[in-house]
Coordinates of C-alpha atoms in Angstrom, one line a residue:
X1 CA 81.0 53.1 125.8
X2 CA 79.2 50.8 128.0
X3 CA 77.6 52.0 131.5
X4 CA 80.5 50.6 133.4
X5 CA 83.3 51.4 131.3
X6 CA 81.8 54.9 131.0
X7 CA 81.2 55.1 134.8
X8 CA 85.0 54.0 135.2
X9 CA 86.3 56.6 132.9
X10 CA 84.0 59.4 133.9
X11 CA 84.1 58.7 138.0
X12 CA 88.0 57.5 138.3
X13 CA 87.6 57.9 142.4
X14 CA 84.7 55.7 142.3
X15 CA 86.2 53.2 140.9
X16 CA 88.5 52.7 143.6
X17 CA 85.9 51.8 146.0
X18 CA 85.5 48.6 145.3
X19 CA 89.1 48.0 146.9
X20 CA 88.4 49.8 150.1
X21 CA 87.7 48.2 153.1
X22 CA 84.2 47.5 154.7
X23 CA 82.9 49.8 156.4
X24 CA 84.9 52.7 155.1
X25 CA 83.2 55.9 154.4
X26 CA 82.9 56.7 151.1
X27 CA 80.5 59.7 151.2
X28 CA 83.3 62.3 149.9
X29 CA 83.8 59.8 147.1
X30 CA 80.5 61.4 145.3
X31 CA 79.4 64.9 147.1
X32 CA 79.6 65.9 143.2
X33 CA 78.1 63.4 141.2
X34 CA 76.5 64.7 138.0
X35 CA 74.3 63.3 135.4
X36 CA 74.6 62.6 132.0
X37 CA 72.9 65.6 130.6
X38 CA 75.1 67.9 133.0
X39 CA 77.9 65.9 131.4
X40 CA 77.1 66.5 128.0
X41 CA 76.0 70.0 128.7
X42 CA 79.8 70.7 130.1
X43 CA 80.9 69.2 127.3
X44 CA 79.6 71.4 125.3
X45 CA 80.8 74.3 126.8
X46 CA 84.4 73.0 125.6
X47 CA 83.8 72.1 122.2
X48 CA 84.7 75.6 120.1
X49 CA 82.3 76.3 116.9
X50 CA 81.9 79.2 114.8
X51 CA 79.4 81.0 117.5
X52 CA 81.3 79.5 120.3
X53 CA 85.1 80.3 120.2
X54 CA 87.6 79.6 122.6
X55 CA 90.7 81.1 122.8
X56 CA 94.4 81.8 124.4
X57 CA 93.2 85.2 125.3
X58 CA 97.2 86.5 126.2
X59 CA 99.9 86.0 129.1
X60 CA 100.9 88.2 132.1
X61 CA 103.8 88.4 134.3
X62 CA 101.7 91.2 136.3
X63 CA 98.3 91.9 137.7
X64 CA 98.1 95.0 135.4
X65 CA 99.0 92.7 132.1
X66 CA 96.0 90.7 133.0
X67 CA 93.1 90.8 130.5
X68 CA 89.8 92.6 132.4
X69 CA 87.8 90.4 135.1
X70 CA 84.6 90.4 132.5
X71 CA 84.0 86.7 133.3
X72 CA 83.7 84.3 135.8
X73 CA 87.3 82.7 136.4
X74 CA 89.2 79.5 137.4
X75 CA 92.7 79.1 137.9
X76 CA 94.9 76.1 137.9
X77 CA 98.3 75.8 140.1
X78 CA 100.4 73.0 140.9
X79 CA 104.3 72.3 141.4
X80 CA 106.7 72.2 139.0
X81 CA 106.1 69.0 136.2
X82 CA 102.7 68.1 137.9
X83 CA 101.0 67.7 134.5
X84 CA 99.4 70.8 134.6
X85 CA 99.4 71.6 131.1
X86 CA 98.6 68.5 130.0
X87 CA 95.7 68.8 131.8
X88 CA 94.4 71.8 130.4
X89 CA 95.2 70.3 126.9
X90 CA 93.0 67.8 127.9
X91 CA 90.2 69.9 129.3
X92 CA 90.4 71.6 125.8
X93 CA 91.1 68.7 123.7
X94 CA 87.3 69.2 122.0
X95 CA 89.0 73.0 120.6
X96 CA 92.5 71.3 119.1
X97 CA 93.3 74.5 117.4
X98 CA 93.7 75.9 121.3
X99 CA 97.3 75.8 121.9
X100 CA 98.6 74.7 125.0
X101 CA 102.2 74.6 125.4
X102 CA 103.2 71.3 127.1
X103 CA 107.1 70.8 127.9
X104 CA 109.1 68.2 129.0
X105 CA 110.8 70.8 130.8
X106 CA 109.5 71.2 134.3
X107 CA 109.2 74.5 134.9
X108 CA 108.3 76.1 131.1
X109 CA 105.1 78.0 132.5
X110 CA 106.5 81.3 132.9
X111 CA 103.8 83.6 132.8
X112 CA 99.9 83.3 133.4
X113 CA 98.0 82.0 130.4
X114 CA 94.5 83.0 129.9
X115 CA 92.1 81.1 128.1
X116 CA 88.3 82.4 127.2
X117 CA 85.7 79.8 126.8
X118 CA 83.2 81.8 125.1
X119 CA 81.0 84.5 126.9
X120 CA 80.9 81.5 129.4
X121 CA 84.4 81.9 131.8
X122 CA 88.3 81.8 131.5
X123 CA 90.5 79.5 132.8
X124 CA 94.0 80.8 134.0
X125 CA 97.5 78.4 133.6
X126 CA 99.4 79.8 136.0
X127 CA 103.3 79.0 136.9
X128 CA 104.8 75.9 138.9
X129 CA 105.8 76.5 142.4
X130 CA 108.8 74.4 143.6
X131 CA 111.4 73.6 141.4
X132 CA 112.3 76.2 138.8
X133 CA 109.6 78.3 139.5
X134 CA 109.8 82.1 138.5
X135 CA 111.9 84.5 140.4
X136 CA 108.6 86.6 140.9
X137 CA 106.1 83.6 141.3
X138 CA 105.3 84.6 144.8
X139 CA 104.5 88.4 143.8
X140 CA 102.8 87.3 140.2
X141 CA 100.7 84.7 142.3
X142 CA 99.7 85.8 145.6
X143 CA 98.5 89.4 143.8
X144 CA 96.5 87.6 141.7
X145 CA 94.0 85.5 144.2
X146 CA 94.1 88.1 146.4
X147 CA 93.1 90.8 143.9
X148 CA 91.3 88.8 141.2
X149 CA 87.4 89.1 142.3
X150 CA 86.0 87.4 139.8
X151 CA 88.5 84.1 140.5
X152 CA 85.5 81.3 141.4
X153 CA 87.7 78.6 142.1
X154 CA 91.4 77.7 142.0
X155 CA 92.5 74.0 141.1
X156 CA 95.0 72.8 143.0
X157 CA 97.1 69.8 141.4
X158 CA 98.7 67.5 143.1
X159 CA 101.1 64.8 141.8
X160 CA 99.0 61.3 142.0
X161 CA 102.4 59.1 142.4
X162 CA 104.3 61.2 144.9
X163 CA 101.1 62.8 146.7
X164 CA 101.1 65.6 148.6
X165 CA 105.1 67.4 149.1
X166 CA 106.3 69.7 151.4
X167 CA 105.7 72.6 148.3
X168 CA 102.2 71.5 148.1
X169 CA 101.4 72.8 151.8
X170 CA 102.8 76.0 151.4
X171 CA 100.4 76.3 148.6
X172 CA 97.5 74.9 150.6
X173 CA 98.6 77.5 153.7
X174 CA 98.5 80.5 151.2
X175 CA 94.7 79.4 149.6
X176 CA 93.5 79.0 153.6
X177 CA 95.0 81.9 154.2
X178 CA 93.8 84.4 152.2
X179 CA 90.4 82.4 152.0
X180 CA 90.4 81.5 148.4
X181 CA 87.8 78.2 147.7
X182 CA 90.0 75.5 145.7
X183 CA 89.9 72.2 144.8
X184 CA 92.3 69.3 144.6
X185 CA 93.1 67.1 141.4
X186 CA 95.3 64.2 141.9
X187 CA 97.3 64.0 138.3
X188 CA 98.9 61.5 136.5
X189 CA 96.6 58.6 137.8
X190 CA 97.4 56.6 134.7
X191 CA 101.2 56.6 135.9
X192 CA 100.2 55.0 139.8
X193 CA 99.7 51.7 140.6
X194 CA 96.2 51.3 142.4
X195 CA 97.6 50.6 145.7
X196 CA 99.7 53.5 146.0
X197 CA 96.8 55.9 144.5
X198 CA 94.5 54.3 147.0
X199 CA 96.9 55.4 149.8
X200 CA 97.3 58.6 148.3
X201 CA 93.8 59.4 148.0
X202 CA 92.9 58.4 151.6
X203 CA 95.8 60.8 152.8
X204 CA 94.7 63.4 150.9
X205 CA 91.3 62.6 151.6
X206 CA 92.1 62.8 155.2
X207 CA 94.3 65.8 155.3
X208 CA 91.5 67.9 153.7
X209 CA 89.4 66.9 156.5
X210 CA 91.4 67.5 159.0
X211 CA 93.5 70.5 158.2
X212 CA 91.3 73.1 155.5
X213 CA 88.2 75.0 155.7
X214 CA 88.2 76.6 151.8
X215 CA 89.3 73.0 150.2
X216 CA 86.3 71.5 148.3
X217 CA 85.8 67.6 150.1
X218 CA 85.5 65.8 147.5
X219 CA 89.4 64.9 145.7
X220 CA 89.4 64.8 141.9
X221 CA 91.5 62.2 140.0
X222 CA 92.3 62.6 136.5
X223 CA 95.1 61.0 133.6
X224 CA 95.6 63.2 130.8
X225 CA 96.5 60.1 128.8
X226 CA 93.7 58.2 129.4
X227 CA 91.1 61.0 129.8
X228 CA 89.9 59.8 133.0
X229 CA 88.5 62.5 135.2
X230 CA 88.3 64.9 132.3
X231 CA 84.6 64.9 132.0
X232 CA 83.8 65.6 135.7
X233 CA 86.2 68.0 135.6
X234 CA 85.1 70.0 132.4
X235 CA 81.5 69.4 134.4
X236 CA 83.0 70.9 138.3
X237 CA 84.7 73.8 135.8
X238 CA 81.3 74.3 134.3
X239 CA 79.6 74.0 137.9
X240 CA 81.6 76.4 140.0
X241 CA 81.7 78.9 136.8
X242 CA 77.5 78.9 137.2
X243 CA 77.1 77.4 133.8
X244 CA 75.2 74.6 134.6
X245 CA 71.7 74.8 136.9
X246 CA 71.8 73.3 140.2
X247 CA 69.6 71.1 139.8
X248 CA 71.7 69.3 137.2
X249 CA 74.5 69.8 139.1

């Protein structure tokens, strides 16, 4: 693609600058900004070949069903029919014979899903909180950040046409309070219109300032229709994981 088209689909927060006010500050709009070689190196890390597979690894209701903490881990969490497995479809959309069950039944992420990516990481699916979350979904997911030591960041999604919900605090309450580093994705981007992701973003943005300590300050956007955000985040995933040097980084 061309460099601004490219830039647009790559740095989908960016692109909303241009709409913002004078004078506003924009500096959490790029703390993680990487280059094109970090890019395609991420990329690579999610594009399966012979040498390189990546698999469903297997699901767990239970800390002691969980596969052993050999590699570095992310998880991913999110209410109910935030687009959460789409998302990971789309992270792994370079390894199509990964299967990813995506529902149109909120709720149909029962258990947690691990994925290996190589010798590299694994990524975790875990259950929606809210509505028609699993009986046990406190127990299944408050043992696992607590206990999981080799968990290196957890992805917090958050719907990008509704924004932050009353469920989504609780969530951000339990990561501060047990000290886990996460991240926040806004989802479903494709689905806003720019206005109302623009105020969404700036609340967010300014919630996160004013009210975390173990949230990352930098919101990610991302449309698992359009692909937008799915590089950067293949490249944070890769980042965080400590696949990529810091200096690329």
């Amino acid at each position: 693609l061309e460099r601004s088209r490219r830039a647009a689909i790559v740095f989908p927060l960016q692109k909303l600058e241009r709409y913002l006010a004078p004078g506003t500050d924009t500096a959490r709009f790029r703390l993680f900004q990487p280059g094109l070689a970090a890019l395609q190196r991420a990329e690579a890390l999610f594009r399966s070949d012979r040498g390189h597979p990546i698999d469903y690894v297997s699901s767990a209701v239970r800390m002691d069903h969980a596969p052993p903490p050999a590699l570095p881990e992310v998880c991913f969490i999110g209410r109910s029919n935030v687009g959460k497995s789409s998302l990971i479809r789309a992270l792994f959309s370079l390894a199509p014979e990964v299967e990813v069950r995506v529902s149109k039944t909120p709720g149909h992420t029962k258990k947690m899903n691990f994925f290996k990516v190589g010798k590299y990481f694994t990524l975790v699916d875990m259950p929606g909180y809210g509505y028609r979350a699993p009986q046990d979904f406190v127990e299944m997911v408050e043992a696992y950040l607590q206990e999981r030591h080799n968990l290196k960041r957890t992805f917090l999604l958050v719907d990008g046409v509704v924004g932050l919900q009353k469920t989504d605090h609780i969530a951000v309450e339990m990561l501060e309070e047990f000290g886990i580093p996460y991240v926040m994705v806004l989802t479903k981007i494709d689905r806003a219109s720019r206005g109302l992701l623009l105020k969404n973003v700036l609340e967010i943005q300014e919630f996160v300032k004013e009210n975390t300590q173990g949230c990352f300050p930098q919101l990610f956007l991302a449309s698992s229709v359009e692909f937008s955000g799915v590089h950067l985040l293949r490249c944070f995933v890769a980042h965080v994981t400590g696949n990529l040097p810091t200096v690329e980084a």
